Structures are given as structure tokens and as C-alpha cells.
Amino acid sequence: MKTLTKQSMQNTRGLFNFVVLFVMLTGLAMNAQNNPVKLKYFGTAGWEITDGDITVLVDPYITRAKLGTGPGVSSDDTRETVLRSDIFVSDTLLIDSLITKADFILVHHSHFDHLADVPYIAKKTGAKVIGTETTRNILRGYGIPEEQLYPVQGGEDYQFENFSVQVIPSIHSALNDKHYIDSRTYTETPNTPLKVSEFIEGNSLMFLARFANHTILTMASMNFVERELVGQEPDILLAGVNRSQLGLYQYNERLLKVTNYPKIIIPTHWDNFRLPYGFSQQSGVNQKLRPFAEDVKRLSPETNVIIPTHLGTITIE
Ligand SMILES: [Zn+2]
């Protein structure tokens, strides 16, 4: 009787193990098909995007320097004021608390609020950095090894081992009420460390990043070259939303139409990046994001606009 019981228990265990293995394998297969993509918002135009396999950072600007004394700076922010003529210093403690690994870093342009923390992050993670010649030369100046740097100008479509990304030529926000232009680039390695003002634009890009189950079209300015986006059908659009798109002709209409009315739109670069994390960004939500979301609802009722919060993670199945 004892033996029988033992045997039947063994059979049961065998069956149990088989079921567990089956469920695990099915789970793996399901996972491979249904990998959700997770987007963590660092504020400004900064993101960490992962599909569970690879981790991609987009314009990761963590330091959020207290720049100047004008609008956008709070007297409750007790940090030291940084001027444009000051050497930029990354808040490495804060970066270390938020970023542990990265396979790729996509850089849209070389202004400080996109690139200034990348030298430290690239060194720390060993991530491959894809950006303009100016971005490449600045990072060279900070001693990032050549094999980590992929200089692009827009038009490239690169396949890596486990990730592919199309690089799209773009243009910068129409700053200074449409009087902005800056055609300077670094064609050689500049002396580092750079001052805040020495992080020049150096041309602007967009990226179509392809993850396991999602294609994400990234912006980091409130502007785009319409002809370069013809035929794009991303399922997620990180849309540049701020005041500087307001002076552009039918920005929301043209952007939604040329990207074929994406299912999900997440506004980016809308916050006040002179304030540290933890400070209220509600005025930006009320004054920029709500009107944008309402406009998208009118233009594309099926589109879901997701409003990101600092350091919050958005999971998309
Ligand atoms: Zn910029």
C-alpha cells in the first residue's frame, strides 16, 4: 500500500512537473509574442524604454539644473543656480539612483537638456549612442570609446543584434517666436567639459524605434519635417508638446495625419525642466497637455493620449 501510494505520488509529481513545464513554456511563448513595452518618463524629452529584452534611453536628462533666475525657477529650489556660461556638472548621485543599465541611447540633438548627462550615462552603462556628428564629437571629447558611438544624419535604418532603429531628419522647435536658427556643428572634438551654452543643437533628429511588439516614433522638439514622416505608421508616438508648437501651421493636424493617427500618443518635452523632481508640474498639465489631449480627441477619437508623470512607468501591452 505504501509503495502504491509512493508510486502514485511520483506519478502525480511527474504530471505536476509536466504541467509546470508546459505552463512555463507556454508562458515563454506567450511572453515572446506579448512583451509589453514599458516607458519610464525622466521629464524633459527623457525616457527609458524596455520590452524586457533591451533597454533604450532617449535623451536622458536627469540633472535638471537650476538654470538662471528667470521664470521657471522656484525659490523653494535650494540648489545652486547654474548660468549658461558655467561648466555643466551632472548630478551623478541622482543618475545612479535612476539608471542602472542601458543598451542604446538615442540622442535627438545636442542641447544640454538632451545630451549633457549622456557622457556620464554612456560611460557608466557602456550603451551604444546614436546621434549626430556633433553629439558624437562631444562624446568623444568626454572620452567615450569610438566603438560606442554611431554618428548619423537621418536616413539611416540600422539593424543591431536585437534592436533596429530608423533615423529621421528633423528640425528644432521654432524658439524665440520663430527667430531661432543655429547651423553650428562640431566637426572636430571640442575641449571638455563643456559650458551649458557650448551644448549647441548640431542638427535635429527623430527616431523610429522598433521593439518586440511596438514601433515607437520619438520626437524631442516641437517641430518636424512633414515629408520625412510620410508613410510612418507608429503605434506609439512620443509627441513634442509645448508652447513653441503653437506658432506653427496646424501642428497637431499635420502631425497626426502624417503619422496615420497613432493608437497611443504620449506628450514629451512639455515640463519645466529647471525644476527638480518632486516639484509640481500641474500648470504644464493644465495649460499644455489638457488642450493638446482635447485637440487629439477631436482629430482622432480612437487615439489614447497618455499623460506621463515624472519617474512614472507606462506599460503598454
Ligand atoms: Zn533643443
XYZ file of C-alpha atoms and ligand atoms in Angstrom:
318
model
C 0.000 0.000 0.000
C 2.808 2.263 0.972
C 4.605 1.516 -2.318
C 1.487 2.168 -4.341
C 0.917 5.447 -2.613
C 4.511 6.413 -3.219
C 4.261 5.489 -6.867
C 1.009 7.286 -7.386
C 2.551 10.295 -5.666
C 5.519 10.028 -8.008
C 3.133 9.848 -10.972
C 1.274 12.809 -9.666
C 4.531 14.686 -9.199
C 5.579 13.725 -12.711
C 2.319 15.028 -14.092
C 2.649 18.140 -11.946
C 6.165 18.764 -13.241
C 4.990 18.272 -16.787
C 2.133 20.712 -16.290
C 4.518 23.230 -14.710
C 6.941 22.845 -17.604
C 4.110 23.170 -20.124
C 2.791 26.289 -18.442
C 6.316 27.745 -18.280
C 6.985 27.033 -21.951
C 3.581 28.365 -22.957
C 4.277 31.388 -20.805
C 7.610 31.919 -22.531
C 5.993 31.618 -25.950
C 3.215 33.990 -24.892
C 5.784 36.398 -23.477
C 7.713 36.407 -26.712
C 4.507 37.357 -28.510
C 3.050 39.718 -25.956
C 6.040 41.506 -24.478
C 4.645 44.721 -23.097
C 6.728 47.797 -23.648
C 7.460 49.912 -20.583
C 8.199 53.609 -20.812
C 9.584 55.446 -17.806
C 9.488 59.242 -18.033
C 12.528 61.154 -16.812
C 10.996 64.528 -17.641
C 12.156 66.882 -20.435
C 12.463 64.627 -23.531
C 13.960 61.783 -21.491
C 12.743 58.178 -21.454
C 13.781 54.676 -20.550
C 12.022 52.210 -22.840
C 12.261 48.450 -22.441
C 10.490 45.434 -23.890
C 12.058 43.142 -21.309
C 14.860 42.273 -23.700
C 16.625 45.543 -24.411
C 16.728 48.891 -22.655
C 16.813 52.068 -24.713
C 17.298 55.526 -23.240
C 16.042 58.563 -25.111
C 17.616 61.986 -24.362
C 18.112 61.076 -20.688
C 18.444 64.417 -18.870
C 18.300 63.769 -15.149
C 20.224 66.660 -13.579
C 17.509 69.267 -14.239
C 19.940 72.068 -13.380
C 18.561 75.198 -11.746
C 19.293 77.307 -14.781
C 19.257 81.071 -14.327
C 16.970 83.102 -12.148
C 14.116 83.880 -14.530
C 10.723 82.278 -14.988
C 10.670 78.562 -14.355
C 12.990 78.718 -11.337
C 11.450 78.318 -7.891
C 12.714 79.961 -4.700
C 11.868 76.649 -2.981
C 14.643 75.055 -5.051
C 17.633 75.446 -2.735
C 20.203 74.158 -5.216
C 22.903 76.408 -6.619
C 21.984 78.472 -9.666
C 23.681 77.452 -12.924
C 24.375 80.004 -15.657
C 24.754 79.292 -19.351
C 28.395 80.361 -19.038
C 29.025 77.766 -16.295
C 30.576 74.347 -16.872
C 27.782 71.767 -16.829
C 28.082 69.270 -13.974
C 25.913 66.137 -13.931
C 24.135 65.073 -10.751
C 25.761 61.665 -10.739
C 24.175 60.530 -7.459
C 20.725 61.161 -8.864
C 21.626 59.476 -12.167
C 22.972 56.434 -10.304
C 19.732 56.158 -8.364
C 17.668 56.107 -11.558
C 19.757 54.469 -14.262
C 21.452 51.120 -13.867
C 21.640 49.710 -17.375
C 21.172 50.699 -20.996
C 21.863 49.001 -24.312
C 21.246 52.045 -26.517
C 20.963 55.792 -26.070
C 19.161 57.774 -28.766
C 20.034 61.485 -28.816
C 17.781 63.841 -30.818
C 20.078 66.866 -30.683
C 22.971 68.195 -28.637
C 21.433 70.914 -26.463
C 22.265 70.433 -22.771
C 18.743 69.330 -21.844
C 19.163 66.335 -24.183
C 22.864 65.494 -24.174
C 24.567 66.897 -21.060
C 24.034 63.798 -18.883
C 24.829 61.350 -21.692
C 28.643 61.415 -21.237
C 28.278 60.086 -17.686
C 25.487 57.639 -18.582
C 27.304 56.298 -21.651
C 30.477 55.775 -19.629
C 28.558 54.105 -16.805
C 26.424 51.759 -18.941
C 28.605 51.165 -21.998
C 25.487 51.781 -24.128
C 25.735 52.371 -27.849
C 24.922 56.022 -28.563
C 23.167 57.041 -31.777
C 23.201 60.763 -32.557
C 24.513 63.462 -34.874
C 28.145 64.156 -35.719
C 28.041 66.952 -33.129
C 26.751 64.516 -30.481
C 29.472 62.043 -31.463
C 32.223 64.654 -31.251
C 31.078 65.966 -27.869
C 31.038 62.404 -26.503
C 34.477 61.757 -27.978
C 35.624 64.819 -26.079
C 34.347 63.230 -22.866
C 36.341 60.093 -23.630
C 33.553 57.738 -24.749
C 35.192 54.954 -26.792
C 34.760 55.105 -30.557
C 33.034 51.709 -30.781
C 30.153 53.012 -28.645
C 29.439 55.940 -30.974
C 27.197 55.763 -34.052
C 27.137 59.136 -35.842
C 24.076 59.571 -38.086
C 22.479 62.349 -40.104
C 18.991 60.999 -40.787
C 18.010 58.405 -43.378
C 19.892 55.511 -41.791
C 17.984 52.366 -40.843
C 20.262 50.300 -38.613
C 19.808 46.687 -37.607
C 21.610 45.689 -34.436
C 21.618 42.194 -32.966
C 18.388 42.670 -31.040
C 17.138 46.131 -31.998
C 16.540 48.189 -35.101
C 16.089 51.903 -35.433
C 15.346 54.223 -38.303
C 16.861 57.700 -38.082
C 14.684 60.517 -39.428
C 15.930 64.026 -40.321
C 14.103 66.647 -38.313
C 14.174 70.292 -37.232
C 14.290 72.058 -33.892
C 11.432 73.857 -32.145
C 10.829 77.331 -33.501
C 12.292 79.060 -30.453
C 12.329 82.818 -29.893
C 8.973 83.232 -31.607
C 10.293 81.660 -34.844
C 13.569 83.659 -34.921
C 15.738 80.685 -33.894
C 18.276 79.082 -36.185
C 21.650 77.580 -35.310
C 23.651 75.942 -38.059
C 26.803 75.461 -35.977
C 28.149 71.939 -35.598
C 31.204 70.361 -34.011
C 33.152 68.820 -36.873
C 36.042 68.142 -34.513
C 36.313 67.064 -30.918
C 35.693 70.075 -28.640
C 37.569 70.699 -25.409
C 35.613 69.346 -22.452
C 33.970 69.732 -20.018
C 31.566 71.981 -21.908
C 29.732 75.023 -20.609
C 25.938 74.843 -20.737
C 25.960 77.187 -23.752
C 28.506 75.008 -25.576
C 25.973 72.204 -25.930
C 24.855 73.506 -29.326
C 21.963 71.956 -31.251
C 24.079 70.430 -34.033
C 21.039 69.431 -36.181
C 17.942 67.582 -35.024
C 16.659 64.039 -35.498
C 13.674 61.812 -34.826
C 13.798 58.030 -34.391
C 11.535 55.123 -35.237
C 12.500 52.554 -32.615
C 11.254 49.005 -33.166
C 10.617 46.909 -30.044
C 9.307 43.331 -29.761
C 5.686 44.268 -30.370
C 5.648 48.011 -30.767
C 7.083 50.679 -33.001
C 7.678 53.968 -31.258
C 8.218 57.224 -33.128
C 10.170 59.611 -30.932
C 10.265 63.400 -31.005
C 12.240 65.739 -28.781
C 11.300 69.073 -30.272
C 8.070 70.767 -31.166
C 8.653 70.569 -34.909
C 9.094 68.022 -37.697
C 9.763 67.730 -41.423
C 6.472 66.528 -42.809
C 7.858 64.882 -45.947
C 10.266 62.793 -43.848
C 7.350 61.219 -41.966
C 5.214 60.236 -44.968
C 4.334 56.538 -44.703
C 5.187 56.225 -40.998
C 2.613 54.262 -39.011
C 3.952 54.025 -35.452
C 1.625 52.560 -32.857
C 3.096 54.833 -30.206
C 4.082 58.459 -30.815
C 6.099 60.459 -28.310
C 4.789 63.823 -29.463
C 6.603 67.080 -28.743
C 4.113 69.302 -26.936
C 4.953 72.733 -25.605
C 4.166 76.337 -26.306
C 6.623 76.622 -29.174
C 4.452 74.497 -31.499
C 1.628 76.987 -31.195
C 3.032 79.308 -33.855
C 3.294 76.505 -36.402
C 0.712 75.922 -39.094
C -1.772 73.221 -37.981
C 0.854 71.354 -35.944
C -1.482 68.830 -34.326
C -3.465 68.205 -37.517
C -0.383 67.665 -39.694
C 1.444 65.565 -37.108
C -1.471 63.189 -36.525
C -2.278 62.850 -40.209
C 1.273 62.179 -41.388
C 1.789 59.563 -38.660
C -1.524 57.885 -39.579
C -3.299 58.693 -36.308
C -1.309 56.526 -33.845
C -3.257 54.445 -31.321
C -1.250 55.904 -28.453
C 0.260 59.359 -28.100
C 2.386 60.329 -25.128
C 3.364 64.021 -24.886
C 7.053 64.705 -24.306
C 9.256 67.763 -23.541
C 6.283 69.609 -22.028
C 7.501 70.033 -18.440
C 9.553 72.746 -16.729
C 12.998 71.109 -16.665
C 14.545 73.798 -14.459
C 12.645 72.344 -11.505
C 13.863 69.217 -9.723
C 11.767 66.057 -9.489
C 9.026 66.300 -6.888
C 8.027 69.869 -7.767
C 4.534 70.355 -9.172
C 4.208 70.331 -12.951
C 0.456 70.804 -12.810
C 0.493 74.121 -14.703
C 2.084 72.357 -17.688
C -0.519 69.611 -17.497
C -3.351 72.129 -17.350
C -2.057 74.667 -19.842
C -0.336 72.460 -22.419
C -1.360 68.817 -22.119
C -5.100 69.113 -21.477
C -5.686 71.363 -24.524
C -3.479 69.048 -26.611
C -5.379 65.953 -25.456
C -8.702 67.631 -26.239
C -7.492 68.560 -29.689
C -6.301 64.999 -30.357
C -9.684 63.685 -29.221
C -11.353 65.941 -31.785
C -8.955 64.974 -34.584
C -8.596 61.271 -33.779
C -11.250 59.945 -31.361
C -9.652 56.470 -31.329
C -6.278 57.769 -30.123
C -5.447 57.353 -26.464
C -3.395 60.264 -25.087
C -1.452 59.182 -22.007
C -0.151 61.954 -19.754
C 3.181 60.906 -18.230
C 4.340 61.754 -14.728
C 7.949 62.148 -13.606
C 9.569 58.756 -12.970
C 6.237 57.025 -13.570
C 6.164 53.950 -15.824
C 3.609 53.494 -18.584
C 3.073 49.855 -19.575
C 1.640 49.149 -22.999
C 0.604 45.542 -23.715
Zn 16.903 71.993 -28.030
